[in-house]
Protein backbone atom coordinates (compact mmCIF):
# COMPACT_ATOMS: atom_id res chain seq x y z
CA UNK A 1 0.00 0.00 0.00
CA UNK A 2 1.29 3.44 -0.93
CA UNK A 3 1.08 6.29 1.55
CA UNK A 4 2.27 9.87 1.88
CA UNK A 5 4.29 11.36 4.70
CA UNK A 6 3.03 14.19 6.88
CA UNK A 7 5.00 16.56 4.60
CA UNK A 8 2.75 15.79 1.63
CA UNK A 9 -0.88 16.47 0.79
CA UNK A 10 -3.16 16.30 -2.25
CA UNK A 11 -1.77 19.59 -3.56
CA UNK A 12 1.88 18.58 -3.31
CA UNK A 13 1.52 15.16 -4.94
CA UNK A 14 -0.50 16.74 -7.76
CA UNK A 15 2.24 19.35 -8.22
CA UNK A 16 4.83 16.57 -8.42
CA UNK A 17 3.15 14.70 -11.28
CA UNK A 18 2.32 17.90 -13.19
CA UNK A 19 5.91 19.14 -12.98
CA UNK A 20 7.22 15.70 -13.99
CA UNK A 21 4.92 15.57 -17.03
CA UNK A 22 5.92 19.02 -18.25
CA UNK A 23 9.65 18.56 -17.61
CA UNK A 24 10.00 14.98 -18.86
CA UNK A 25 8.21 15.69 -22.13
CA UNK A 26 9.61 19.20 -22.64
CA UNK A 27 6.21 20.87 -22.73
CA UNK A 28 5.94 24.64 -22.76
CA UNK A 29 3.73 25.82 -19.88
CA UNK A 30 2.14 28.31 -22.30
CA UNK A 31 0.92 25.41 -24.45
CA UNK A 32 -1.42 24.15 -21.72
CA UNK A 33 -4.93 25.60 -21.99
CA UNK A 34 -6.83 23.43 -19.56
CA UNK A 35 -5.96 21.77 -16.26
CA UNK A 36 -8.47 19.70 -14.31
CA UNK A 37 -7.92 17.60 -11.20
CA UNK A 38 -10.15 14.70 -10.21
CA UNK A 39 -10.03 13.72 -6.55
CA UNK A 40 -12.05 12.96 -3.45
CA UNK A 41 -9.39 14.39 -1.13
CA UNK A 42 -9.92 17.87 0.29
CA UNK A 43 -7.77 20.01 2.56
CA UNK A 44 -9.84 23.13 1.94
CA UNK A 45 -13.60 23.35 1.39
CA UNK A 46 -13.29 26.30 -0.98
CA UNK A 47 -9.80 26.69 -2.46
CA UNK A 48 -9.37 24.35 -5.41
CA UNK A 49 -6.30 22.13 -5.80
CA UNK A 50 -6.19 23.41 -9.38
CA UNK A 51 -5.55 26.97 -8.17
CA UNK A 52 -2.64 25.73 -6.05
CA UNK A 53 -1.11 24.10 -9.12
CA UNK A 54 -1.30 27.41 -10.98
CA UNK A 55 1.78 28.38 -8.94
CA UNK A 56 3.78 26.30 -11.42
CA UNK A 57 2.53 28.41 -14.34
CA UNK A 58 3.62 31.78 -12.92
CA UNK A 59 7.11 31.99 -14.41
CA UNK A 60 5.69 31.37 -17.90
CA UNK A 61 3.12 34.12 -17.47
CA UNK A 62 0.35 31.73 -18.47
CA UNK A 63 -2.75 32.40 -16.39
CA UNK A 64 -5.22 31.60 -19.18
CA UNK A 65 -5.85 27.99 -18.09
CA UNK A 66 -9.40 26.64 -17.82
CA UNK A 67 -10.54 23.91 -15.45
CA UNK A 68 -11.21 23.33 -11.76
CA UNK A 69 -11.05 20.47 -9.29
CA UNK A 70 -13.73 17.82 -9.74
CA UNK A 71 -14.51 16.31 -6.34
CA UNK A 72 -16.17 12.89 -6.32
CA UNK A 73 -15.32 9.55 -4.76
CA UNK A 74 -13.69 7.20 -7.29
CA UNK A 75 -15.23 8.91 -10.33
CA UNK A 76 -13.54 12.31 -10.03
CA UNK A 77 -10.59 11.45 -12.26
CA UNK A 78 -12.80 9.88 -14.93
CA UNK A 79 -15.04 12.93 -15.01
CA UNK A 80 -12.05 15.27 -15.22
CA UNK A 81 -10.89 13.31 -18.26
CA UNK A 82 -14.34 13.46 -19.87
CA UNK A 83 -14.56 17.21 -19.25
CA UNK A 84 -11.21 17.76 -20.93
CA UNK A 85 -12.13 15.61 -23.93
CA UNK A 86 -15.38 17.56 -24.27
CA UNK A 87 -13.41 20.81 -24.17
CA UNK A 88 -11.08 19.64 -26.95
CA UNK A 89 -14.03 18.63 -29.14
CA UNK A 90 -15.86 21.94 -28.58
CA UNK A 91 -15.69 25.36 -30.18
CA UNK A 92 -14.00 26.57 -26.97
CA UNK A 93 -10.79 24.63 -27.71
CA UNK A 94 -8.01 27.04 -28.63
CA UNK A 95 -5.54 24.45 -29.94
CA UNK A 96 -3.58 23.99 -26.73
CA UNK A 97 -3.07 20.87 -24.60
CA UNK A 98 -5.28 19.73 -21.80
CA UNK A 99 -3.83 18.14 -18.68
CA UNK A 100 -5.83 15.83 -16.41
CA UNK A 101 -4.61 14.83 -12.97
CA UNK A 102 -6.19 12.02 -10.98
CA UNK A 103 -4.93 11.94 -7.40
CA UNK A 104 -6.02 10.80 -3.96
CA UNK A 105 -4.86 10.20 -0.42
CA UNK A 106 -7.37 7.56 0.68
CA UNK A 107 -7.38 6.98 4.43
CA UNK A 108 -9.74 4.70 6.35
CA UNK A 109 -10.45 4.11 10.02
CA UNK A 110 -9.30 0.82 11.56
CA UNK A 111 -11.22 -2.10 10.14
CA UNK A 112 -11.51 -4.27 7.02
CA UNK A 113 -11.79 -1.28 4.65
CA UNK A 114 -8.37 0.13 5.61
CA UNK A 115 -6.60 -2.25 3.24
CA UNK A 116 -8.36 -0.60 0.28
CA UNK A 117 -6.75 2.77 1.07
CA UNK A 118 -3.60 4.20 -0.43
CA UNK A 119 -2.08 7.18 -2.18
CA UNK A 120 -1.36 7.95 -5.80
CA UNK A 121 -1.33 10.56 -8.53
CA UNK A 122 -1.10 10.46 -12.32
CA UNK A 123 -0.97 13.26 -14.90
CA UNK A 124 -2.31 12.75 -18.43
CA UNK A 125 -1.52 14.95 -21.43
CA UNK A 126 -4.52 15.30 -23.75
CA UNK A 127 -3.96 16.53 -27.29
CA UNK A 128 -4.18 15.75 -31.02
CA UNK A 129 -2.10 13.04 -32.73
CA UNK A 130 -1.86 11.06 -29.49
CA UNK A 131 -0.55 7.46 -29.49
CA UNK A 132 -3.60 6.42 -27.46
CA UNK A 133 -6.93 7.37 -29.02
CA UNK A 134 -10.07 7.65 -26.89
CA UNK A 135 -13.38 6.75 -28.53
CA UNK A 136 -15.74 9.57 -27.62
CA UNK A 137 -18.73 8.75 -29.83
CA UNK A 138 -19.92 5.89 -27.61
CA UNK A 139 -20.06 6.45 -23.88
CA UNK A 140 -22.48 5.25 -21.22
CA UNK A 141 -22.99 6.46 -17.65
CA UNK A 142 -25.13 5.38 -14.73
CA UNK A 143 -25.73 7.61 -11.72
CA UNK A 144 -27.79 6.85 -8.64
CA UNK A 145 -28.08 8.23 -5.12
CA UNK A 146 -26.75 5.72 -2.58
CA UNK A 147 -25.17 6.11 0.84
CA UNK A 148 -22.52 3.44 0.40
CA UNK A 149 -19.48 5.74 0.71
CA UNK A 150 -19.58 9.33 1.97
CA UNK A 151 -17.80 11.75 4.31
CA UNK A 152 -20.40 13.53 6.46
CA UNK A 153 -18.04 14.60 9.26
CA UNK A 154 -16.01 17.70 8.29
CA UNK A 155 -13.68 17.07 11.25
CA UNK A 156 -12.64 13.62 10.06
CA UNK A 157 -10.90 12.45 6.89
CA UNK A 158 -12.39 8.98 7.36
CA UNK A 159 -15.38 8.02 5.18
CA UNK A 160 -18.51 6.22 6.27
CA UNK A 161 -18.56 2.97 4.31
CA UNK A 162 -21.12 0.23 3.75
CA UNK A 163 -18.95 -2.34 1.98
CA UNK A 164 -21.69 -4.70 0.82
CA UNK A 165 -23.88 -1.87 -0.48
CA UNK A 166 -20.88 -0.25 -2.17
CA UNK A 167 -19.96 -3.44 -4.03
CA UNK A 168 -23.53 -4.14 -5.11
CA UNK A 169 -24.00 -0.51 -6.19
CA UNK A 170 -20.86 -0.67 -8.31
CA UNK A 171 -21.73 -3.98 -9.97
CA UNK A 172 -25.23 -2.74 -10.76
CA UNK A 173 -23.81 0.43 -12.31
CA UNK A 174 -21.36 -1.69 -14.31
CA UNK A 175 -24.19 -3.78 -15.78
CA UNK A 176 -26.22 -0.67 -16.63
CA UNK A 177 -23.23 0.94 -18.36
CA UNK A 178 -22.50 -2.28 -20.25
CA UNK A 179 -26.10 -2.46 -21.46
CA UNK A 180 -26.01 1.22 -22.35
CA UNK A 181 -22.83 1.09 -24.38
CA UNK A 182 -24.03 -2.01 -26.22
CA UNK A 183 -27.30 -0.28 -27.14
CA UNK A 184 -25.54 2.90 -28.28
CA UNK A 185 -23.10 0.93 -30.41
CA UNK A 186 -25.94 -0.87 -32.19
CA UNK A 187 -27.87 2.41 -32.60
CA UNK A 188 -24.88 3.86 -34.47
CA UNK A 189 -24.79 0.88 -36.80
CA UNK A 190 -21.70 -0.60 -35.21
CA UNK A 191 -21.18 -4.16 -33.97
CA UNK A 192 -22.58 -5.40 -30.68
CA UNK A 193 -20.00 -4.96 -27.94
CA UNK A 194 -19.11 -8.06 -25.94
CA UNK A 195 -16.16 -9.66 -24.19
CA UNK A 196 -15.36 -11.58 -27.36
CA UNK A 197 -14.73 -8.51 -29.52
CA UNK A 198 -13.07 -6.38 -26.84
CA UNK A 199 -9.28 -6.56 -26.62
CA UNK A 200 -8.83 -5.51 -22.99
CA UNK A 201 -11.04 -4.47 -20.09
CA UNK A 202 -9.86 -2.27 -17.23
CA UNK A 203 -12.03 -1.92 -14.14
CA UNK A 204 -12.15 0.19 -11.01
CA UNK A 205 -9.81 -1.63 -8.63
CA UNK A 206 -9.88 -0.64 -4.96
CA UNK A 207 -9.05 -4.32 -4.40
CA UNK A 208 -8.28 -7.10 -6.86
CA UNK A 209 -11.26 -9.27 -6.00
CA UNK A 210 -13.68 -6.56 -7.17
CA UNK A 211 -12.00 -6.62 -10.58
CA UNK A 212 -12.52 -10.39 -10.78
CA UNK A 213 -16.16 -9.97 -9.73
CA UNK A 214 -16.62 -7.29 -12.39
CA UNK A 215 -15.30 -9.51 -15.15
CA UNK A 216 -17.42 -12.42 -13.93
CA UNK A 217 -20.48 -10.14 -14.01
CA UNK A 218 -19.89 -9.17 -17.64
CA UNK A 219 -19.23 -12.80 -18.57
CA UNK A 220 -22.57 -13.61 -16.98
CA UNK A 221 -24.25 -10.85 -19.02
CA UNK A 222 -22.80 -12.30 -22.23
CA UNK A 223 -24.04 -15.76 -21.24
CA UNK A 224 -27.55 -14.39 -20.77
CA UNK A 225 -27.37 -12.53 -24.09
CA UNK A 226 -26.35 -15.70 -25.94
CA UNK A 227 -22.93 -14.37 -26.89
CA UNK A 228 -21.25 -17.11 -24.85
CA UNK A 229 -22.40 -20.67 -24.22
CA UNK A 230 -22.44 -22.25 -20.74
CA UNK A 231 -20.85 -25.63 -20.05
CA UNK A 232 -23.08 -28.62 -19.40
CA UNK A 233 -22.18 -28.40 -15.72
CA UNK A 234 -23.21 -24.77 -15.49
CA UNK A 235 -26.34 -25.37 -17.55
CA UNK A 236 -27.38 -28.15 -15.20
CA UNK A 237 -26.87 -25.90 -12.18
CA UNK A 238 -28.83 -23.06 -13.81
CA UNK A 239 -31.80 -25.40 -14.22
CA UNK A 240 -31.84 -25.97 -10.45
CA UNK A 241 -32.13 -22.34 -9.36
CA UNK A 242 -33.02 -18.87 -10.64
CA UNK A 243 -30.66 -17.06 -8.24
CA UNK A 244 -28.05 -16.39 -10.88
CA UNK A 245 -24.72 -15.09 -9.60
CA UNK A 246 -26.20 -14.71 -6.10
CA UNK A 247 -25.87 -18.48 -5.88
CA UNK A 248 -22.33 -19.23 -4.70
CA UNK A 249 -21.95 -22.41 -6.74
CA UNK A 250 -23.09 -20.70 -9.94
CA UNK A 251 -20.81 -17.74 -9.20
CA UNK A 252 -17.84 -20.07 -8.78
CA UNK A 253 -18.66 -21.94 -12.00
CA UNK A 254 -19.01 -18.73 -14.03
CA UNK A 255 -15.74 -17.41 -12.59
CA UNK A 256 -14.06 -20.72 -13.48
CA UNK A 257 -15.41 -20.72 -17.03
CA UNK A 258 -14.37 -17.11 -17.58
CA UNK A 259 -10.78 -17.79 -16.53
CA UNK A 260 -9.33 -18.06 -20.05
CA UNK A 261 -10.82 -14.75 -21.21
CA UNK A 262 -9.88 -13.19 -17.86
CA UNK A 263 -6.23 -14.10 -18.43
CA UNK A 264 -6.31 -12.71 -21.97
CA UNK A 265 -8.16 -9.47 -21.36
CA UNK A 266 -8.00 -8.25 -17.76
CA UNK A 267 -5.56 -10.07 -15.47
CA UNK A 268 -2.58 -8.00 -16.62
CA UNK A 269 -4.31 -4.74 -15.64
CA UNK A 270 -3.77 -5.65 -11.99
CA UNK A 271 0.02 -5.67 -12.29
CA UNK A 272 0.52 -2.38 -10.44
CA UNK A 273 -2.11 -3.17 -7.84
CA UNK A 274 -0.41 -6.46 -6.98
CA UNK A 275 3.16 -5.17 -6.84
PDB file of N, CA and C in Angstrom, residues 2 7 21 79 86 115 119 190 218-219 246 253 270 273:
ATOM      1  N   UNK A   2       0.562   2.175  -0.891  1.00  0.00           N
ATOM      2  CA  UNK A   2       1.291   3.436  -0.933  1.00  0.00           C
ATOM      3  C   UNK A   2       0.711   4.403   0.090  1.00  0.00           C
ATOM      4  N   UNK A   7       4.511  15.385   5.332  1.00  0.00           N
ATOM      5  CA  UNK A   7       5.004  16.562   4.603  1.00  0.00           C
ATOM      6  C   UNK A   7       4.345  16.694   3.233  1.00  0.00           C
ATOM      7  N   UNK A  21       5.444  15.677 -15.668  1.00  0.00           N
ATOM      8  CA  UNK A  21       4.916  15.572 -17.028  1.00  0.00           C
ATOM      9  C   UNK A  21       5.496  16.662 -17.924  1.00  0.00           C
ATOM     10  N   UNK A  79     -14.266  11.771 -14.572  1.00  0.00           N
ATOM     11  CA  UNK A  79     -15.044  12.932 -15.012  1.00  0.00           C
ATOM     12  C   UNK A  79     -14.139  14.075 -15.462  1.00  0.00           C
ATOM     13  N   UNK A  86     -14.272  16.732 -23.760  1.00  0.00           N
ATOM     14  CA  UNK A  86     -15.378  17.557 -24.268  1.00  0.00           C
ATOM     15  C   UNK A  86     -14.890  18.948 -24.680  1.00  0.00           C
ATOM     16  N   UNK A 115      -7.500  -1.668   4.242  1.00  0.00           N
ATOM     17  CA  UNK A 115      -6.602  -2.252   3.238  1.00  0.00           C
ATOM     18  C   UNK A 115      -6.876  -1.734   1.828  1.00  0.00           C
ATOM     19  N   UNK A 119      -2.381   5.848  -1.672  1.00  0.00           N
ATOM     20  CA  UNK A 119      -2.080   7.180  -2.185  1.00  0.00           C
ATOM     21  C   UNK A 119      -1.519   7.048  -3.590  1.00  0.00           C
ATOM     22  N   UNK A 190     -22.942   0.113 -35.457  1.00  0.00           N
ATOM     23  CA  UNK A 190     -21.699  -0.605 -35.210  1.00  0.00           C
ATOM     24  C   UNK A 190     -22.004  -1.975 -34.629  1.00  0.00           C
ATOM     25  N   UNK A 218     -19.721  -9.397 -16.210  1.00  0.00           N
ATOM     26  CA  UNK A 218     -19.893  -9.166 -17.639  1.00  0.00           C
ATOM     27  C   UNK A 218     -19.927 -10.481 -18.418  1.00  0.00           C
ATOM     28  N   UNK A 219     -19.168 -11.469 -17.959  1.00  0.00           N
ATOM     29  CA  UNK A 219     -19.225 -12.805 -18.571  1.00  0.00           C
ATOM     30  C   UNK A 219     -20.631 -13.368 -18.425  1.00  0.00           C
ATOM     31  N   UNK A 246     -26.029 -14.741  -7.559  1.00  0.00           N
ATOM     32  CA  UNK A 246     -26.199 -14.711  -6.103  1.00  0.00           C
ATOM     33  C   UNK A 246     -25.993 -16.089  -5.498  1.00  0.00           C
ATOM     34  N   UNK A 253     -18.737 -21.304 -10.685  1.00  0.00           N
ATOM     35  CA  UNK A 253     -18.658 -21.937 -11.998  1.00  0.00           C
ATOM     36  C   UNK A 253     -18.447 -20.901 -13.100  1.00  0.00           C
ATOM     37  N   UNK A 270      -3.958  -5.693 -13.451  1.00  0.00           N
ATOM     38  CA  UNK A 270      -3.766  -5.652 -11.991  1.00  0.00           C
ATOM     39  C   UNK A 270      -2.294  -5.681 -11.589  1.00  0.00           C
ATOM     40  N   UNK A 273      -1.396  -2.976  -9.088  1.00  0.00           N
ATOM     41  CA  UNK A 273      -2.108  -3.173  -7.836  1.00  0.00           C
ATOM     42  C   UNK A 273      -1.571  -4.318  -7.015  1.00  0.00           C
TER      43      UNK A 273
END
